[in-house]
PDB file of C-alpha atoms in Angstrom:
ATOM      1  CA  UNK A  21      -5.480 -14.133   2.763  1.00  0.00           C
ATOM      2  CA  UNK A  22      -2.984 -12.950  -0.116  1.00  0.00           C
ATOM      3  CA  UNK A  23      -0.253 -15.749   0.923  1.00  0.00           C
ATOM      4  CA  UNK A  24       2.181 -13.020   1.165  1.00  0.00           C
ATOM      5  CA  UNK A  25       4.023 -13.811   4.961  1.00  0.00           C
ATOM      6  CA  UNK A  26       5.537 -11.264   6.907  1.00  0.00           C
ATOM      7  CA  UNK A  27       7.700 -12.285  10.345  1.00  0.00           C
ATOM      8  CA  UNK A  28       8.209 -11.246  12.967  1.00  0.00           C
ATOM      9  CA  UNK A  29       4.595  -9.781  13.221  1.00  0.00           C
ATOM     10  CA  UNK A  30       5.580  -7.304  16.377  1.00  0.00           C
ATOM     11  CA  UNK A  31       9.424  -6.159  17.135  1.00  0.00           C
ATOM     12  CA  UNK A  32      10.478  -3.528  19.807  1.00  0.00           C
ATOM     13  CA  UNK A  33      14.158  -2.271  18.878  1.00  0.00           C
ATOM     14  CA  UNK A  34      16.406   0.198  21.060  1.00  0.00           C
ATOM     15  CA  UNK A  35      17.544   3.633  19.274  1.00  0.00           C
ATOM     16  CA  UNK A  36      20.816   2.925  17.004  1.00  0.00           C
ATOM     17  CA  UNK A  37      20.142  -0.658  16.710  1.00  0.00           C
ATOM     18  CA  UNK A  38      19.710  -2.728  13.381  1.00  0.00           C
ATOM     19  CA  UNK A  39      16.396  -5.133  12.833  1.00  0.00           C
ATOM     20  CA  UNK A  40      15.887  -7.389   9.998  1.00  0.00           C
ATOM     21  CA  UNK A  41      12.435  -8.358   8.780  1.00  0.00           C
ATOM     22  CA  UNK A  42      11.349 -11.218   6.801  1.00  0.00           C
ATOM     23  CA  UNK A  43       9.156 -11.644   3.709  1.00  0.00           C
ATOM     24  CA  UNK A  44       7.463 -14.718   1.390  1.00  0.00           C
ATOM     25  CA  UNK A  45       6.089 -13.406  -1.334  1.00  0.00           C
ATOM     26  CA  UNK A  46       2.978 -15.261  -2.910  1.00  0.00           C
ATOM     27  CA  UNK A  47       3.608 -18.389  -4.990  1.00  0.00           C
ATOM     28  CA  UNK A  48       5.142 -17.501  -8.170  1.00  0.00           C
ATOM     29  CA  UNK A  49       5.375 -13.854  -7.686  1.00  0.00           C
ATOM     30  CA  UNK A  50       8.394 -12.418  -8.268  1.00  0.00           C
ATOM     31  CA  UNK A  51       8.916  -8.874  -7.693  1.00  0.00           C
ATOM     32  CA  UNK A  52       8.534  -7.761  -4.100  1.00  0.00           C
ATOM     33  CA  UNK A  53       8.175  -4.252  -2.434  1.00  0.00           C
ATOM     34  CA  UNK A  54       8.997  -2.810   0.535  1.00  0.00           C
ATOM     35  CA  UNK A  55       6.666   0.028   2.124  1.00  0.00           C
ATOM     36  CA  UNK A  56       6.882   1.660   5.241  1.00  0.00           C
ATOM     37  CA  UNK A  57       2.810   3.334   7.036  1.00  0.00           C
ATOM     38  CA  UNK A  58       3.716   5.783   9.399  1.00  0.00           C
ATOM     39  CA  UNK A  59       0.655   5.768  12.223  1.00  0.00           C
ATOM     40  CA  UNK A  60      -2.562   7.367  10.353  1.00  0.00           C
ATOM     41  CA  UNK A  61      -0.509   7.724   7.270  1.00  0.00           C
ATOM     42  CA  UNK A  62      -0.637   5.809   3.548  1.00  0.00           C
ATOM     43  CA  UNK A  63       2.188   3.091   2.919  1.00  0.00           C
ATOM     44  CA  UNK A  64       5.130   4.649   1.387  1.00  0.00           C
ATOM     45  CA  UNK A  65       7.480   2.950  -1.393  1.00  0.00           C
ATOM     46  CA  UNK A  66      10.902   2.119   0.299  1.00  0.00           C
ATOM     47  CA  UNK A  67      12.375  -0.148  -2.626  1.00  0.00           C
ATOM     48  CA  UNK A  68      11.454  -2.797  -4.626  1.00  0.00           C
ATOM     49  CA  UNK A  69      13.536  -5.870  -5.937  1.00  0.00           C
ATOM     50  CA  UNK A  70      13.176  -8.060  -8.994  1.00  0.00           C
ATOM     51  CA  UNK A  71      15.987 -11.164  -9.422  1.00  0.00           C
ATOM     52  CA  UNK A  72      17.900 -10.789  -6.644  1.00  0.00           C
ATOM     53  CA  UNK A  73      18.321  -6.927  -7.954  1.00  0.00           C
ATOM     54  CA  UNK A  74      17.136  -4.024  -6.037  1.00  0.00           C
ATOM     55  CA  UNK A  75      14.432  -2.484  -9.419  1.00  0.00           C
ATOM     56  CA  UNK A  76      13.847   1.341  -7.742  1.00  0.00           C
ATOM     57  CA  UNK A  77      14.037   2.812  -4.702  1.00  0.00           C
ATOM     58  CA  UNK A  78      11.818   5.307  -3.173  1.00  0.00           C
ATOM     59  CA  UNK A  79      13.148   8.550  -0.535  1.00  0.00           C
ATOM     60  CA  UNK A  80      14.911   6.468   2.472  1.00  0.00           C
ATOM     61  CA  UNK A  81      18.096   6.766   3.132  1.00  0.00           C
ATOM     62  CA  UNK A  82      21.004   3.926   2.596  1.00  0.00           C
ATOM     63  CA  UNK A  83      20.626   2.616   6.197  1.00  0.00           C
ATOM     64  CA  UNK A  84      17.576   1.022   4.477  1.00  0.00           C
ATOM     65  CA  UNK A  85      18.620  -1.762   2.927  1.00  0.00           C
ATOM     66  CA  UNK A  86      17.501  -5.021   1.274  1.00  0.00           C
ATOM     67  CA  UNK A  87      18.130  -8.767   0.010  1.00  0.00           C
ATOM     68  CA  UNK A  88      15.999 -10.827  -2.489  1.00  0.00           C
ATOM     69  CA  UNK A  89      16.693 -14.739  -2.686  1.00  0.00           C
ATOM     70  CA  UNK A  90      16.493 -16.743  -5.330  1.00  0.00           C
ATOM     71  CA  UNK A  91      13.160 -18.121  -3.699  1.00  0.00           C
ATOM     72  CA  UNK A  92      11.762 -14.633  -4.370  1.00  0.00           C
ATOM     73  CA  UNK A  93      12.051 -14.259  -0.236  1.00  0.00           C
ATOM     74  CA  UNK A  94      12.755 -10.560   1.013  1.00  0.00           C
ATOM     75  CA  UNK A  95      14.867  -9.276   3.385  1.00  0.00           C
ATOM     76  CA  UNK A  96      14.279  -5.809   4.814  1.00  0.00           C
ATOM     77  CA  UNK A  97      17.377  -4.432   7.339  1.00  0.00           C
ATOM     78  CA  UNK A  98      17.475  -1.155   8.947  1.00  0.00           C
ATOM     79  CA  UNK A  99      20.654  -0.008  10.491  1.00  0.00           C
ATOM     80  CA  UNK A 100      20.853   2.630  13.310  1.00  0.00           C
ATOM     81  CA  UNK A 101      17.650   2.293  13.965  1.00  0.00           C
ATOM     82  CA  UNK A 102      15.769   6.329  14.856  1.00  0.00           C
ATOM     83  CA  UNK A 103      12.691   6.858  16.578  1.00  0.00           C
ATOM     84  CA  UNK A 104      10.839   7.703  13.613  1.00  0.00           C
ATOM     85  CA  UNK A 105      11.647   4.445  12.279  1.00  0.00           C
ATOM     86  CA  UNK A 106       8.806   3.190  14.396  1.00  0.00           C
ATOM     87  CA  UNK A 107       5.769   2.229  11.664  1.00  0.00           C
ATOM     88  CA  UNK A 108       4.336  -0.709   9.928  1.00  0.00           C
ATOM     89  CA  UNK A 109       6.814  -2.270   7.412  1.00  0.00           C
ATOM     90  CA  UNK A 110       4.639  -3.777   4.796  1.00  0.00           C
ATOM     91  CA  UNK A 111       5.747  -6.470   2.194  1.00  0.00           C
ATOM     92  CA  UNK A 112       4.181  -6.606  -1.234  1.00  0.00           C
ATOM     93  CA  UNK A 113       4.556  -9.084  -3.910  1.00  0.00           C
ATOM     94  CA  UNK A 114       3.771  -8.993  -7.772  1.00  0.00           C
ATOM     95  CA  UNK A 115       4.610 -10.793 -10.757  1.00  0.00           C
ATOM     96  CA  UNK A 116       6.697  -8.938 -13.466  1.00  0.00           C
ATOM     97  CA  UNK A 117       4.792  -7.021 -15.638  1.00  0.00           C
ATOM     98  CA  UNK A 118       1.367  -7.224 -14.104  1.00  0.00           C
ATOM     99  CA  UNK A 119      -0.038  -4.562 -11.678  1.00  0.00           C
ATOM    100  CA  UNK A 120      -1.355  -6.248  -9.002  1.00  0.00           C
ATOM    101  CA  UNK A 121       0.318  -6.043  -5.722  1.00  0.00           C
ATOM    102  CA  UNK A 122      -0.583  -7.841  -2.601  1.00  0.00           C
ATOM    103  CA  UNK A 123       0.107  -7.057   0.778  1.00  0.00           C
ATOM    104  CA  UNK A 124       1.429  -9.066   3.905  1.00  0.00           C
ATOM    105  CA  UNK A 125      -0.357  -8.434   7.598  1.00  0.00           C
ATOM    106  CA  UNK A 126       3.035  -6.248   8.066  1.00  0.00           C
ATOM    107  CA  UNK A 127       5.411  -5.917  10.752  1.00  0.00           C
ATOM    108  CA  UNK A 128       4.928  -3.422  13.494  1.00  0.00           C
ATOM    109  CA  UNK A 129       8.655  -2.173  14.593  1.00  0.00           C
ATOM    110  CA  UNK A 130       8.728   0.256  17.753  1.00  0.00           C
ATOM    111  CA  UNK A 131      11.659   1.928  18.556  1.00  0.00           C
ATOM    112  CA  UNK A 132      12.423   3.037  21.686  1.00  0.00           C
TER     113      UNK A 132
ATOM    114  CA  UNK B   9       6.300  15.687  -3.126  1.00  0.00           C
ATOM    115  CA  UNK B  10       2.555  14.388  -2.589  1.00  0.00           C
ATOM    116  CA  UNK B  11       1.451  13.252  -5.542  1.00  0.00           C
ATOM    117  CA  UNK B  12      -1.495  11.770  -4.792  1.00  0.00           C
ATOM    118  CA  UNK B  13      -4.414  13.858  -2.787  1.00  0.00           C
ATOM    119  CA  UNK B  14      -7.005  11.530  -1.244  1.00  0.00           C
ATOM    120  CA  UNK B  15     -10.562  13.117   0.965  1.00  0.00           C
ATOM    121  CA  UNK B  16     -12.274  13.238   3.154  1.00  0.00           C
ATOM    122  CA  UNK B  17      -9.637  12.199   5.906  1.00  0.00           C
ATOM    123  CA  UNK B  18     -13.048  10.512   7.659  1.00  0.00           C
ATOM    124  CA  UNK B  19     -17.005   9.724   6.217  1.00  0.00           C
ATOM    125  CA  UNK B  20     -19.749   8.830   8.220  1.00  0.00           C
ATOM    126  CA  UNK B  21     -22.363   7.115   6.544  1.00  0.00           C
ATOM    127  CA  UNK B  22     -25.579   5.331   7.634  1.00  0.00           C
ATOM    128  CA  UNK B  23     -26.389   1.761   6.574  1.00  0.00           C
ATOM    129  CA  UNK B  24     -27.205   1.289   3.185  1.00  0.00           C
ATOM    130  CA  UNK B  25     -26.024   4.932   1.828  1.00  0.00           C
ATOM    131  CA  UNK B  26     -23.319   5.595  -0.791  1.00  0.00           C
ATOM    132  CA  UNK B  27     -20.112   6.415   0.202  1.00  0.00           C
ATOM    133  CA  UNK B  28     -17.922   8.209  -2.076  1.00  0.00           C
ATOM    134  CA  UNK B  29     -14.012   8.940  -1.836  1.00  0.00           C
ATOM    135  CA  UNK B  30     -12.324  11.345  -4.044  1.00  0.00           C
ATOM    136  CA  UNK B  31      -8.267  11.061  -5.238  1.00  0.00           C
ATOM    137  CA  UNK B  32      -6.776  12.937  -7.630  1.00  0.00           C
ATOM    138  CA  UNK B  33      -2.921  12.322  -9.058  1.00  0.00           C
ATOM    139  CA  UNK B  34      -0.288  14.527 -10.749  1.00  0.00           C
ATOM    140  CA  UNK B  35       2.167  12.530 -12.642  1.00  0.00           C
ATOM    141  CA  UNK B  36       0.417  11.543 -15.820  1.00  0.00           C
ATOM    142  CA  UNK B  37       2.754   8.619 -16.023  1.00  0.00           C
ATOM    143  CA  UNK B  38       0.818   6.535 -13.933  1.00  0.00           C
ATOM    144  CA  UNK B  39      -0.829   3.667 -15.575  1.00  0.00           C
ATOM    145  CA  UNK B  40      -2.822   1.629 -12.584  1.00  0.00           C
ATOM    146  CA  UNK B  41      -4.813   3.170 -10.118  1.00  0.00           C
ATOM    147  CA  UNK B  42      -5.466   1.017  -7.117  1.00  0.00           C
ATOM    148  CA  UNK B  43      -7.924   0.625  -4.193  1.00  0.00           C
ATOM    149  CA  UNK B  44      -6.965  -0.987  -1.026  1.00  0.00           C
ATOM    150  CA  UNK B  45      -8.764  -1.376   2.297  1.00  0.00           C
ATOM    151  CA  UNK B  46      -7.184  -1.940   5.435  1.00  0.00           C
ATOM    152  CA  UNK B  47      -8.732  -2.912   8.660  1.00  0.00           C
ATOM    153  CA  UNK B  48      -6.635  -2.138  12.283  1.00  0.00           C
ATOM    154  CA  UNK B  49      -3.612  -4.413  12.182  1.00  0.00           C
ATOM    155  CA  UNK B  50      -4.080  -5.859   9.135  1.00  0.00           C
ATOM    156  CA  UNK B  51      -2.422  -4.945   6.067  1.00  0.00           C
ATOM    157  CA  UNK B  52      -3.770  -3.547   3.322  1.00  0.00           C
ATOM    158  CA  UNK B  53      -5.967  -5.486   1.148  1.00  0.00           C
ATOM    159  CA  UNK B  54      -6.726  -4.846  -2.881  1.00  0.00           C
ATOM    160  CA  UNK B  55     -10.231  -3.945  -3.560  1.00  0.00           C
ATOM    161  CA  UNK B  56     -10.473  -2.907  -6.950  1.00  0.00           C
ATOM    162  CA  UNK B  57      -8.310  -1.337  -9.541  1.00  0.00           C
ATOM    163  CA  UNK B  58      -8.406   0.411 -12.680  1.00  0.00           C
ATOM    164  CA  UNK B  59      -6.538   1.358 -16.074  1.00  0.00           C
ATOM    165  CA  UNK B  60      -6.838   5.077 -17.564  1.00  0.00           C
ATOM    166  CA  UNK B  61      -8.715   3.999 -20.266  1.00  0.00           C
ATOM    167  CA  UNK B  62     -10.945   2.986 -18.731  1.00  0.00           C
ATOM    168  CA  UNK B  63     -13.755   5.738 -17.123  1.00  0.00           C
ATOM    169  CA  UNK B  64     -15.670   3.134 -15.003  1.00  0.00           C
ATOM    170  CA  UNK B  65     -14.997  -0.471 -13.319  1.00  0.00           C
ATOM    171  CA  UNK B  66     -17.898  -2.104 -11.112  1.00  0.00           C
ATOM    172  CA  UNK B  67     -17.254  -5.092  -8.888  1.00  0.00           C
ATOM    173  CA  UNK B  68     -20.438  -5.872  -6.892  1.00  0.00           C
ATOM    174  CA  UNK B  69     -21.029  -3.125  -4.758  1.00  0.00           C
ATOM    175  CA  UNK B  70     -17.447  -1.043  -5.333  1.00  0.00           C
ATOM    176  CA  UNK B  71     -17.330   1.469  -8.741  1.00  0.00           C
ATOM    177  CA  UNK B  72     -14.344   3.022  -9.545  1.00  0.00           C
ATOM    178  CA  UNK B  73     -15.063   6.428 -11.774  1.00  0.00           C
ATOM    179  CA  UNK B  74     -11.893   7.277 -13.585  1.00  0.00           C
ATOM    180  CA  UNK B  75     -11.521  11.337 -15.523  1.00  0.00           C
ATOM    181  CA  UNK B  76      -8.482  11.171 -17.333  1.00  0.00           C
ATOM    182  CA  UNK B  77      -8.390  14.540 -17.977  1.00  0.00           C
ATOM    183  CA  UNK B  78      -8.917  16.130 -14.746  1.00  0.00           C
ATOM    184  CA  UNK B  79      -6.545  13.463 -12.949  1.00  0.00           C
ATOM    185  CA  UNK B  80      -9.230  12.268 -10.698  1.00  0.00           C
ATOM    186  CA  UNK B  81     -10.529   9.409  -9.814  1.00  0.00           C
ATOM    187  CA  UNK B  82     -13.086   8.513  -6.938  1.00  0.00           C
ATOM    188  CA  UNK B  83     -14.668   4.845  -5.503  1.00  0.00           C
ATOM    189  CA  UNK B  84     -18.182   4.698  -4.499  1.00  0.00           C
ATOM    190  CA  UNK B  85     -19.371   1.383  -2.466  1.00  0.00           C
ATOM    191  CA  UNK B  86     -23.288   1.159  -2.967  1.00  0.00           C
ATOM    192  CA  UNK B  87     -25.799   0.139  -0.048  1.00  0.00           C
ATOM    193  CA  UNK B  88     -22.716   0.939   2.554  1.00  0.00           C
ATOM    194  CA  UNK B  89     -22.757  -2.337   5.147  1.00  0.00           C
ATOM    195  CA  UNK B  90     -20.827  -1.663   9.062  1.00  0.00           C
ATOM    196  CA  UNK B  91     -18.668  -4.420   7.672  1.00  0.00           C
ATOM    197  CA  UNK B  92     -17.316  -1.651   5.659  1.00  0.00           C
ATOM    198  CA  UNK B  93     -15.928  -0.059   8.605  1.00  0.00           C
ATOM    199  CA  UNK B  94     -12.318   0.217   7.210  1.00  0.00           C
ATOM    200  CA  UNK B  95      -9.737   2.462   6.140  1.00  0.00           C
ATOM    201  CA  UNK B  96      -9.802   3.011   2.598  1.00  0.00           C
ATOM    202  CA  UNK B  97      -6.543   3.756   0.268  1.00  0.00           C
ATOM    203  CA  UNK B  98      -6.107   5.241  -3.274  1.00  0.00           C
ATOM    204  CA  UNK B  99      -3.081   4.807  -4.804  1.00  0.00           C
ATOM    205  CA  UNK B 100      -1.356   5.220  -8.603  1.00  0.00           C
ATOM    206  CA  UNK B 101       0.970   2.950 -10.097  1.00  0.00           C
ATOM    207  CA  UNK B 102       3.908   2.971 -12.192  1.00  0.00           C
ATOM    208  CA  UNK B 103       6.394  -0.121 -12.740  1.00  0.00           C
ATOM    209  CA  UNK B 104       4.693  -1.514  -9.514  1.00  0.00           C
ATOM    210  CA  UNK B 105       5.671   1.082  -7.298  1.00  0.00           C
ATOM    211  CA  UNK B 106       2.283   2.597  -5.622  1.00  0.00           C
ATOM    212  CA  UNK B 107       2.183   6.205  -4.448  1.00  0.00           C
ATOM    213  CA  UNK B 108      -0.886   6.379  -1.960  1.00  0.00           C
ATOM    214  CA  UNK B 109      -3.198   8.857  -0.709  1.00  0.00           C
ATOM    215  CA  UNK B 110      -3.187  10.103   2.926  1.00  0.00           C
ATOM    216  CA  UNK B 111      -6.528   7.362   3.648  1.00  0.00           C
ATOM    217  CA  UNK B 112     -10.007   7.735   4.628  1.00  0.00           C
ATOM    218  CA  UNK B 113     -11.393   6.128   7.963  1.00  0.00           C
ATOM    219  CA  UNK B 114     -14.960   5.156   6.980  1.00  0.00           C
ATOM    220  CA  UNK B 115     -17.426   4.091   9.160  1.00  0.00           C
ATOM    221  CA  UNK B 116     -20.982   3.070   8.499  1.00  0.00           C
ATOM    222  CA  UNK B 117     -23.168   3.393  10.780  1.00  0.00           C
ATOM    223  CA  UNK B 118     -25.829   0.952  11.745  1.00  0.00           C
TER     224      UNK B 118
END
């Protein structure tokens, strides 16, 4: 287990609605990422945040958006939710400056 | 833009073979180069990683090769075990932010 927490672990959405998933990052990490695995597909990079700031952001459009708390905690929101939004939302935490990243368990969203 | 090319997609291997997955990258600027393995609703777990100046990194039964100059890298697990059974990820790393191969479902055969 990396101690990284992802909730809720499942999530069905209608089409145009917004979702919000949670994140804790491991103890004393404090950079987390945001990826999004498409079925049979590699994670890709949505954003990451560092202090409260979002620190790079990958090819998703604005209705992806994000929060960072001073507890390092994530926030991941998605408005107008499409049906290609349906994936795995995976959290990853770091510290600043190293290069290890570890994963949550995810959250599976389904839109329909 | 795919900038990192990961195969086979699949690799079936008996018990106690070698199984060997190939990446190669295109943006030179990347300065960590990953492994993960992910099992069916799990996320994705780190394996074993590796610097570019580096040309090898052995943890147990996981090597990482590493050729700078062709922009390729490739992770052989020694004396393959059905525990292995996985999906395996390469991925390249700048500033934390991981660019990741397409996967390869591997499954070892008993």
């Amino acid at each position: 287990e990396t101690g990284v927490t992802q909730s809720p672990t499942h999530l069905i959405k209608t089409r145009g609605q917004q979702v919000t998933l949670r994140c804790s990052s491991q103890s004393g990490h404090n950079t987390v990422s945001w990826y999004q695995q498409a079925l049979g597909q590699g994670p890709q990079f949505i954003f990451q945040y560092y202090r409260e700031e979002e620190n790079g952001r990958g090819n998703f459009p604005p209705r992806f958006s994000g929060l960072q708390f001073p507890n390092y905690s994530s926030e991941l929101n998605v408005n107008a939710l499409e049906l290609d939004d349906s994936a795995l939302y995976l959290c990853a935490s770091s510290l600043a400056g190293g290069q290890e990243a570890f994963f949550g368990q995810g959250t599976r969203l389904t839109v329909v | 833009q795919q900038q990192v090319k990961q195969s086979p997609q699949s690799l079936i291997v008996q018990k106690g073979g070698i199984s060997i997955i190939n990446c190669a990258y295109e943006n030179t600027a990347f300065d960590y180069f990953p492994w993960y393995q992910q099992f069916p609703g799990k996320g994705p777990a780190l394996l074993i990683a590796i610097r570019p100046d580096v040309s090898e990194k052995k943890e147990g039964r996981f090597t990482i090769s590493f050729n700078k100059s062709a922009k390729q890298f490739s992770l052989h697990i020694m004396d393959s075990q059905p525990g292995d059974s996985a999906t395996y990820f390469c991925a390249a790393s700048k500033a934390q932010k991981l660019v990741f191969g397409q996967g390869t479902r591997l499954t070892i055969n008993p």
